[in-house]
Short mmCIF file of C-alpha atoms in Angstrom, two decimals:
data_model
loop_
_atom_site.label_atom_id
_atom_site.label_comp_id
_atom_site.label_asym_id
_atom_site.label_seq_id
_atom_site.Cartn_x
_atom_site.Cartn_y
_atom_site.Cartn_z
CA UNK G 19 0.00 0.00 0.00
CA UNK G 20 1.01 3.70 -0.83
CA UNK G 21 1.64 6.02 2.01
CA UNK G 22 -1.90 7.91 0.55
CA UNK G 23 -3.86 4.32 1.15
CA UNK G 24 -2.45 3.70 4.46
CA UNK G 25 -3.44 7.24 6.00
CA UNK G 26 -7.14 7.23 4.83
CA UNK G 27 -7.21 3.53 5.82
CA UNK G 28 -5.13 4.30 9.37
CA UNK G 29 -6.71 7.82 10.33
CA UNK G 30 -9.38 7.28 13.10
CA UNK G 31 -7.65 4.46 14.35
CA UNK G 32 -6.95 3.96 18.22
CA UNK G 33 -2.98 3.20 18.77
CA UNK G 34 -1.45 3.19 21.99
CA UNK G 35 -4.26 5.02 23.77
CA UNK G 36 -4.15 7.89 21.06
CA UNK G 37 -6.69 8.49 18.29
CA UNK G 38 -4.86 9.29 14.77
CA UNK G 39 -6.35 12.44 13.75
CA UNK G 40 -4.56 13.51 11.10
CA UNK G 41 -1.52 12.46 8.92
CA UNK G 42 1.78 14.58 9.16
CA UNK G 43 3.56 12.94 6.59
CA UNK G 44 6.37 10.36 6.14
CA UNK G 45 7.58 7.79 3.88
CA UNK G 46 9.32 4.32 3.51
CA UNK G 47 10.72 4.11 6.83
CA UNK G 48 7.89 5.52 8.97
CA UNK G 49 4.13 6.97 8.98
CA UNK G 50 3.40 9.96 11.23
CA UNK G 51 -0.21 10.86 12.77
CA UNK G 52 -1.05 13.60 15.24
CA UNK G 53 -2.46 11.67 17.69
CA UNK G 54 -4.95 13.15 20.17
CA UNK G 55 -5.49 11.52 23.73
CA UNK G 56 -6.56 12.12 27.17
CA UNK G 57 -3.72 11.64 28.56
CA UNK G 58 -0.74 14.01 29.30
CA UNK G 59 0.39 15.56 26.80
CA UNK G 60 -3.35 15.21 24.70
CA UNK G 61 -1.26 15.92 21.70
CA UNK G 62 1.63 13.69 19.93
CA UNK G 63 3.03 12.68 17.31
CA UNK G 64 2.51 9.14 16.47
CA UNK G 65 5.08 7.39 14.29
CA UNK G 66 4.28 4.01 12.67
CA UNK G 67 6.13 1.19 10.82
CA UNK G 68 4.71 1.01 7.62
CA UNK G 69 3.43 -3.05 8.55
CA UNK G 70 5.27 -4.66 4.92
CA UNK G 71 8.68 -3.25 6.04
CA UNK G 72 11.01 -5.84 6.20
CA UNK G 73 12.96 -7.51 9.27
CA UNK G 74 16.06 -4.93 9.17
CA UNK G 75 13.26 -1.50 8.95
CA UNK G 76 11.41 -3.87 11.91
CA UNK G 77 14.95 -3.69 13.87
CA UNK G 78 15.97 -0.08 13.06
CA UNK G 79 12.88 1.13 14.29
CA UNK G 80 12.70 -0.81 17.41
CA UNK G 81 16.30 0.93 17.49
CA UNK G 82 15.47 4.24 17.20
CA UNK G 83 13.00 3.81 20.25
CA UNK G 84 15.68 2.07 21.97
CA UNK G 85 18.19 5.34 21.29
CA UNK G 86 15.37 8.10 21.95
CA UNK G 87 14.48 6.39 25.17
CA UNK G 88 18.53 6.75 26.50
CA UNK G 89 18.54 10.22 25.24
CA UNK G 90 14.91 11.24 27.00
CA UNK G 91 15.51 13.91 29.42
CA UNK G 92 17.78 15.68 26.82
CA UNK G 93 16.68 19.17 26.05
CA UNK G 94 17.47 19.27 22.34
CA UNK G 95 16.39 15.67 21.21
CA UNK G 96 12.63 14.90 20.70
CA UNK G 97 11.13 12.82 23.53
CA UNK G 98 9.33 9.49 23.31
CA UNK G 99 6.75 8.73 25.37
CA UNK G 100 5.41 5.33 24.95
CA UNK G 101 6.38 2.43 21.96
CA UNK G 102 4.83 -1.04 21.32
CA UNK G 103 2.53 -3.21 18.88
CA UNK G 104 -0.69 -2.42 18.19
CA UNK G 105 -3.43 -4.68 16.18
CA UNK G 106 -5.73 -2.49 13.90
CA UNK G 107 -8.65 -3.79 11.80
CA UNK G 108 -7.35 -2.06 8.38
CA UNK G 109 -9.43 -1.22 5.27
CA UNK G 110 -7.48 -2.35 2.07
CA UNK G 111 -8.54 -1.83 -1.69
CA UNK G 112 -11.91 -3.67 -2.36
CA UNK G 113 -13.35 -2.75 0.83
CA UNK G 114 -11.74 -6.18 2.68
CA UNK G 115 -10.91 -5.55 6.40
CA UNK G 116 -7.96 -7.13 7.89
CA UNK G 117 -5.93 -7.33 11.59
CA UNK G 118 -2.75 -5.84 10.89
CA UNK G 119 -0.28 -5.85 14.13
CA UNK G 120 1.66 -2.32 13.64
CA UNK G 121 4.62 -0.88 15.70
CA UNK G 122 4.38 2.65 17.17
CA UNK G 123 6.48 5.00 19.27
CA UNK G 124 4.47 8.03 20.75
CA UNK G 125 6.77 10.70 20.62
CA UNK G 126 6.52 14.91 21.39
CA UNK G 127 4.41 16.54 18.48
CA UNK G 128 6.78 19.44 16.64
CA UNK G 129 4.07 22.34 16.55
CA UNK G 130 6.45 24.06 14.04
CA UNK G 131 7.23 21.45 11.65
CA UNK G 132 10.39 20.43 10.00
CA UNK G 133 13.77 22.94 9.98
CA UNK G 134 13.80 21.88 6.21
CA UNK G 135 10.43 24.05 5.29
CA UNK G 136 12.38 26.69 7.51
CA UNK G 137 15.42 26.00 5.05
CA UNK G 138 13.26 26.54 2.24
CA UNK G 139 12.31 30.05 3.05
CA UNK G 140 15.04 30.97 5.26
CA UNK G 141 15.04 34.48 3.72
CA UNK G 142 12.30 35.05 5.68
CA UNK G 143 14.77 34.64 8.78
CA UNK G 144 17.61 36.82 9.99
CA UNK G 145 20.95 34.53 9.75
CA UNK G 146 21.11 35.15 14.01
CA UNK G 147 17.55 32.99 14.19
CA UNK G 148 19.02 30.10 11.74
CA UNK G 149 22.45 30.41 13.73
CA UNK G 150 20.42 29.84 17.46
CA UNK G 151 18.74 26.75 15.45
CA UNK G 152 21.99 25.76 14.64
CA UNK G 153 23.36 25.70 17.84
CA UNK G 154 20.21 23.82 18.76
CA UNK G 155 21.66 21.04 16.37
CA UNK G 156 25.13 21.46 17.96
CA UNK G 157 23.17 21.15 21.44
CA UNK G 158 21.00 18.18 20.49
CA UNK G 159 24.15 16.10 19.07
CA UNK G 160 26.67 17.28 21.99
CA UNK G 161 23.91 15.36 24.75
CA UNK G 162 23.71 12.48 22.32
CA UNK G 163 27.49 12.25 21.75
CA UNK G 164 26.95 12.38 26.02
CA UNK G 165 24.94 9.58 25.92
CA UNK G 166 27.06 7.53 23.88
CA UNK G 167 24.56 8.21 20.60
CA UNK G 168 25.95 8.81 17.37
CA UNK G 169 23.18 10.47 14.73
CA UNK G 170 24.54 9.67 11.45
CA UNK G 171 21.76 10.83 9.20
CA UNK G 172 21.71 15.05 9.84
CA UNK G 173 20.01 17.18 7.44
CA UNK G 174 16.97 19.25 7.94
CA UNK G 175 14.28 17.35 7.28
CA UNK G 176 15.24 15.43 10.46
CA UNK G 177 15.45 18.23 12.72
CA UNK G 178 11.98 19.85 14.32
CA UNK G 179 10.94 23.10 15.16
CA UNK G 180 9.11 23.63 18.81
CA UNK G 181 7.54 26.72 19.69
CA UNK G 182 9.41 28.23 23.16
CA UNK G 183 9.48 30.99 25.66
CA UNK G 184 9.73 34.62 24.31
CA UNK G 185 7.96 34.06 20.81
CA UNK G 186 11.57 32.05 20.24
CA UNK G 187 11.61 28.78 18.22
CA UNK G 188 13.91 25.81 18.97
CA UNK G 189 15.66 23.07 16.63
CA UNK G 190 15.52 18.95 18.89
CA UNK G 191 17.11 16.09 16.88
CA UNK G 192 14.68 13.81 15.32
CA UNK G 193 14.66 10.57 13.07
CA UNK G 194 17.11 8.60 15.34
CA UNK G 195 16.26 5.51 12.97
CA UNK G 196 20.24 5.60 11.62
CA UNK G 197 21.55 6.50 14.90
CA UNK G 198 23.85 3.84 16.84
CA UNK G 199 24.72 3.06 20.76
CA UNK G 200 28.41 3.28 20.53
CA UNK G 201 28.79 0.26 23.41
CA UNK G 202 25.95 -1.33 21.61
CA UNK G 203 27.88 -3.99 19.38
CA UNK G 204 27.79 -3.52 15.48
CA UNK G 205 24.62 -4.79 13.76
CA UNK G 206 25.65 -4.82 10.30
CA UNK G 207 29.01 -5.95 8.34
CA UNK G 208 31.87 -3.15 9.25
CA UNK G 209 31.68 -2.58 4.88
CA UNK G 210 27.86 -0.99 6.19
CA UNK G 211 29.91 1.17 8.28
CA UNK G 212 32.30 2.35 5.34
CA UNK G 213 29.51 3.55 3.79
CA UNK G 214 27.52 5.34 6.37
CA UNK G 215 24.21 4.72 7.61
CA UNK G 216 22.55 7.91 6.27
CA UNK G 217 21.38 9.55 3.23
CA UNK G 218 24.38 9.55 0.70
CA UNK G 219 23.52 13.42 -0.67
CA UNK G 220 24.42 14.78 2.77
CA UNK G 221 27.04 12.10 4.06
CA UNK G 222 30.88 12.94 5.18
CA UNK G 223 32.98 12.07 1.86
CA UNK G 224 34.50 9.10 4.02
CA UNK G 225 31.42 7.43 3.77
CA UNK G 226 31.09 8.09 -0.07
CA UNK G 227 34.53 7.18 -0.71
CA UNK G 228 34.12 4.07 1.25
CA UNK G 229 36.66 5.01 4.03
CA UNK G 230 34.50 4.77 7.22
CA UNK G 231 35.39 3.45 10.28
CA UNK G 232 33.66 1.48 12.79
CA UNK G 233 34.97 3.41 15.91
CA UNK G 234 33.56 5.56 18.33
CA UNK G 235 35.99 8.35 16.97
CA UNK G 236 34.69 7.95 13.90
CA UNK G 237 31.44 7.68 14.07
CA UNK G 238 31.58 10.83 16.56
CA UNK G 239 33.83 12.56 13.68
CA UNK G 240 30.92 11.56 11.28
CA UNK G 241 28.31 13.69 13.45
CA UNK G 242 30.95 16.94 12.86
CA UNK G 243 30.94 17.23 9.13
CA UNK G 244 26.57 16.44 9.54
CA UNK G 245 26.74 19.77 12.00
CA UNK G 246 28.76 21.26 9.00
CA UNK G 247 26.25 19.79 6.27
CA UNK G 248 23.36 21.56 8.17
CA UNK G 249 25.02 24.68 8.69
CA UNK G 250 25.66 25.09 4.95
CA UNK G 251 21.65 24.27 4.58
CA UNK G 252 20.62 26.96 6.70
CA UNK G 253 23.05 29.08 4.82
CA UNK G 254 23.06 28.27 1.55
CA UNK G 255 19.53 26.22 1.33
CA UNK G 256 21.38 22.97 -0.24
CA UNK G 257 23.32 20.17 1.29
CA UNK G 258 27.33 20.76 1.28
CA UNK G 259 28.18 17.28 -0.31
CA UNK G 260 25.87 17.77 -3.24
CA UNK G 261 27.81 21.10 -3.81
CA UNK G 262 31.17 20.28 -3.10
CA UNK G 263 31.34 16.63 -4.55
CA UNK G 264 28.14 16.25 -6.62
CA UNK G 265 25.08 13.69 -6.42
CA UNK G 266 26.20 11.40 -3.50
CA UNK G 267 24.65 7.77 -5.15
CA UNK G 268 26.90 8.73 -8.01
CA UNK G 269 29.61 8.88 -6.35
CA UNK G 270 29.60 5.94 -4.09
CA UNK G 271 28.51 3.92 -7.10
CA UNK G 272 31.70 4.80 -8.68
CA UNK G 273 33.68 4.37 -5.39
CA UNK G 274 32.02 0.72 -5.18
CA UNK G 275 33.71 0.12 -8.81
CA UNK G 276 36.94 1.75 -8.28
CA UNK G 277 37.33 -0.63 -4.52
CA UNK G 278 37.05 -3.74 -5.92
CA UNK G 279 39.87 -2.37 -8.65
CA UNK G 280 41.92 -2.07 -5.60
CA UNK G 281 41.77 1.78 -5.79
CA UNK G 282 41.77 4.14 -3.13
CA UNK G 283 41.19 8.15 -3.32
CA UNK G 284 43.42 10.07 -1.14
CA UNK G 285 40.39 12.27 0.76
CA UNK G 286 42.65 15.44 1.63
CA UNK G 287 42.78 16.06 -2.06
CA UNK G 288 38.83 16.83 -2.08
CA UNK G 289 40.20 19.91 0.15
CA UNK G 290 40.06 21.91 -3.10
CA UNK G 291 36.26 21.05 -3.29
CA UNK G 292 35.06 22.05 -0.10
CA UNK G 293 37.40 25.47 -0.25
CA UNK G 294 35.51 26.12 -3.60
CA UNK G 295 31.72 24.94 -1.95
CA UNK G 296 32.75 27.52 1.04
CA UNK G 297 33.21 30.32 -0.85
CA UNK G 298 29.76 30.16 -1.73
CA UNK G 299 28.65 30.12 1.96
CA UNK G 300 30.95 32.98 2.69
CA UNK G 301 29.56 35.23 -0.15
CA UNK G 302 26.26 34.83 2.14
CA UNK G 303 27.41 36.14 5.37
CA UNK G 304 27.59 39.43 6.66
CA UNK G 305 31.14 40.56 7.34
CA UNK G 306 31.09 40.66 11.41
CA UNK G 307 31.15 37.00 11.36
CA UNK G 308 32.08 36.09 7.26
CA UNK G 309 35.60 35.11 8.08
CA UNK G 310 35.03 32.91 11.34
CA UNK G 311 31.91 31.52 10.45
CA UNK G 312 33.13 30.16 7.31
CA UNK G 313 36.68 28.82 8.68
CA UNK G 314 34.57 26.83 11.24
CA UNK G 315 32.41 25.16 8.49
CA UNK G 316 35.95 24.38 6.77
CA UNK G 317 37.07 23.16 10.04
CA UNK G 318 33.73 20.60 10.52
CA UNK G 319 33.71 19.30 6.86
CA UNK G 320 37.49 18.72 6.33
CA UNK G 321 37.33 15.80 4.19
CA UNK G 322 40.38 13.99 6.42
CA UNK G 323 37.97 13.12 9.45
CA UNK G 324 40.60 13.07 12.08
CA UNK G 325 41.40 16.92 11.54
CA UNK G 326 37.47 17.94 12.22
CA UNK G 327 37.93 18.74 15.97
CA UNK G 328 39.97 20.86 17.58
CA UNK G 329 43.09 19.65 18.86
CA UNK G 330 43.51 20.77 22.75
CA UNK G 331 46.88 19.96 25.50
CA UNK G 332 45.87 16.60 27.30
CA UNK G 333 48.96 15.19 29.79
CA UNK G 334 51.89 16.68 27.64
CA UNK G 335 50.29 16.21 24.63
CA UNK G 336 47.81 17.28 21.64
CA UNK G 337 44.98 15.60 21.02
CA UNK G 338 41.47 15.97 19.20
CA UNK G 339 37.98 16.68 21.12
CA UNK G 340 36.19 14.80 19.52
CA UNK G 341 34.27 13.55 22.56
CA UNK G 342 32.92 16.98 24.18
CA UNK G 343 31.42 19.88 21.89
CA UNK G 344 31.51 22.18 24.34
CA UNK G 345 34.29 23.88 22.00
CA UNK G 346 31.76 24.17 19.49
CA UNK G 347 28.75 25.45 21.31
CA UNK G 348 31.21 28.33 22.66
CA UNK G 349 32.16 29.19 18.92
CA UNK G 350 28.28 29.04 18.37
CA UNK G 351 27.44 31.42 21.30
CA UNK G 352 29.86 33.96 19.88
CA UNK G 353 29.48 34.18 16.54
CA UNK G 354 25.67 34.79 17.82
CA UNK G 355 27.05 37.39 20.23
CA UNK G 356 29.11 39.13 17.53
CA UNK G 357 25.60 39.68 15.17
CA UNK G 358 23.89 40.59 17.93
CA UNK G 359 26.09 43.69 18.31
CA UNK G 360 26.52 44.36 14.95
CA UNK G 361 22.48 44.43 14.58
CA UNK G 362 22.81 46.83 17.54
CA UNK G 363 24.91 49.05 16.19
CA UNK G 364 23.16 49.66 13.14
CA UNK G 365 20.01 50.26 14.56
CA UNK G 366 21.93 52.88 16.74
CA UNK G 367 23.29 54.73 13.67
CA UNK G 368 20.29 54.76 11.51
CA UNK G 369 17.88 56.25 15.14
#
């Protein structure tokens, strides 16, 4: 069934206590329904295995409850609230009715939608609203990264807005379906972890390349140049691999043939790429913050992943912090601080 024939056969439905009111939208990998309930909150969003998905969809959604459930309690990640199986009497073509056992997590309903309709008229919003989102995204990854929760799959159609205090509007990490528990064991063969887990148009060029590794490090490192991919959304209103390396299916496809040739691309040549891609971003920015702003997104998708953090004096020694992005929400909060008084300023000279 089409995603059309399973929300007029699914809305008015009863799952998990909640009645499906109205469909939100969704896809192959999951169906989402407001759901409206009596009890607390009365409004959520529903999510629901489409019932033919297959036994690894079955297990990456029964993962992503597992991973929101270990990050609940985090400010900038959505919360779940309930998850199970739930039998529905279904109405398919021809009028038959049949039991179909679906599984559901109840999670907290985004009153503002997805940051990707944001991203599609973000001229509409100063650059110092889409740089708090951002740091929302920074935010939402640093408590996962906490949590021992790697993402893997950022873009903006899997971040969501939520009204807050002030008239403001915040960014939580959704769509943990890609997501991993780094002292979880590996699920899938480590050449599923060479290519990434997450949509190939906005994946690090590791992935693409078929360099990945199966580490914590890596994974983590992974996360840095998806902060990076998002930034250049907000910015720009595209994904950064699309622009700096071209369509990503093409280019794994053609990684795929040149690895079994035995052939390797050395990733710190696509440096060139991604200097090229950012001078796109930078012709964007005002220029309080053009220079910083655009070194840090150089910084986050350098296409040599062990380079992406910041390397800081441990016991005698440099090393990378790649665990803690506490760095990077600093950076965040002044770079917002620095627009704020520019915006000040100019209101000052044109009273």
């Amino acid at each position: 069934m089409t995603s059309d024939a399973w929300e007029k056969s699914l809305t008015g439905a009863v799952i998990g206590g909640r009645t499906l009111v109205s469909y939100l939208g969704g896809g192959n990998f999951g169906l989402v329904f407001e759901g409206a309930g009596s009890s607390a909150p009365r409004r959520a969003a529903v999510k629901l295995l489409p019932p033919v998905s297959d036994a690894d969809a079955t297990a990456e959604f029964q993962r992503e409850g597992d991973l929101l459930r270990r990050a609940f309690g985090a400010s900038r990640v959505v919360s779940i609230f309930d998850s199970g199986v739930h039998t529905v009497n279904a109405q398919l073509t021809g009028g038959i009715t049949v039991p179909i056992s679906i599984h559901f997590h109840t999670l907290e309903l985004a009153d503002g939608g997805s940051l990707e309709k944001l991203v599609a008229h973000r001229d509409r919003v100063s650059l110092m609203e889409r740089l708090k989102l951002w740091r929302d995204a920074v935010l939402g990854i640093h408590q996962l990264h906490m949590r021992q929760i790697v993402h893997r799959d950022l873009k903006s159609n899997n971040l969501l807005l939520f009204p807050a205090a002030h008239n403001e509007t915040i960014c939580k990490i959704g769509d943990l379906g890609r997501g991993r528990h780094l002292a979880s064991p590996a699920i899938h063969h480590i050449h599923e972890y060479m290519a990434g887990r997450g949509d190939f148009n906005f994946a690090p060029p590791e992935f693409l390349f078929l360099q990945g590794k199966d580490t914590p490090e890596a994974q983590r490192q992974a996360d840095l140049y998806g902060l990076a991919s998002l930034l250049f959304e907000l910015v720009c209103g595209v994904g950064l691999t699309s622009v700096a390396l071209g369509p990503g299916p093409d280019i794994f496809q053609q990684n795929l043939h040149n690895l079994r040739l035995g052939q390797e691309v050395d990733l710190s040549g696509l440096r060139t790429n991604f200097s090229s891609a950012a001078e796109l971003f930078r012709q964007e920015l005002p220029r309080t913050i053009a220079g910083d702003l655009t070194n840090l997104l150089l910084q986050l998708s350098n296409p040599v992943p062990g380079e992406r953090a910041p390397l800081r004096r441990q016991g005698g020694r440099m090393v990378r912090q790649n665990f803690n992005l506490e760095w990077l929400l600093r950076r965040c909060d002044i770079l917002v601080s620095r627009l704020a008084v520019s915006r000040e300023r100019r209101r000052v000279r044109s009273a």
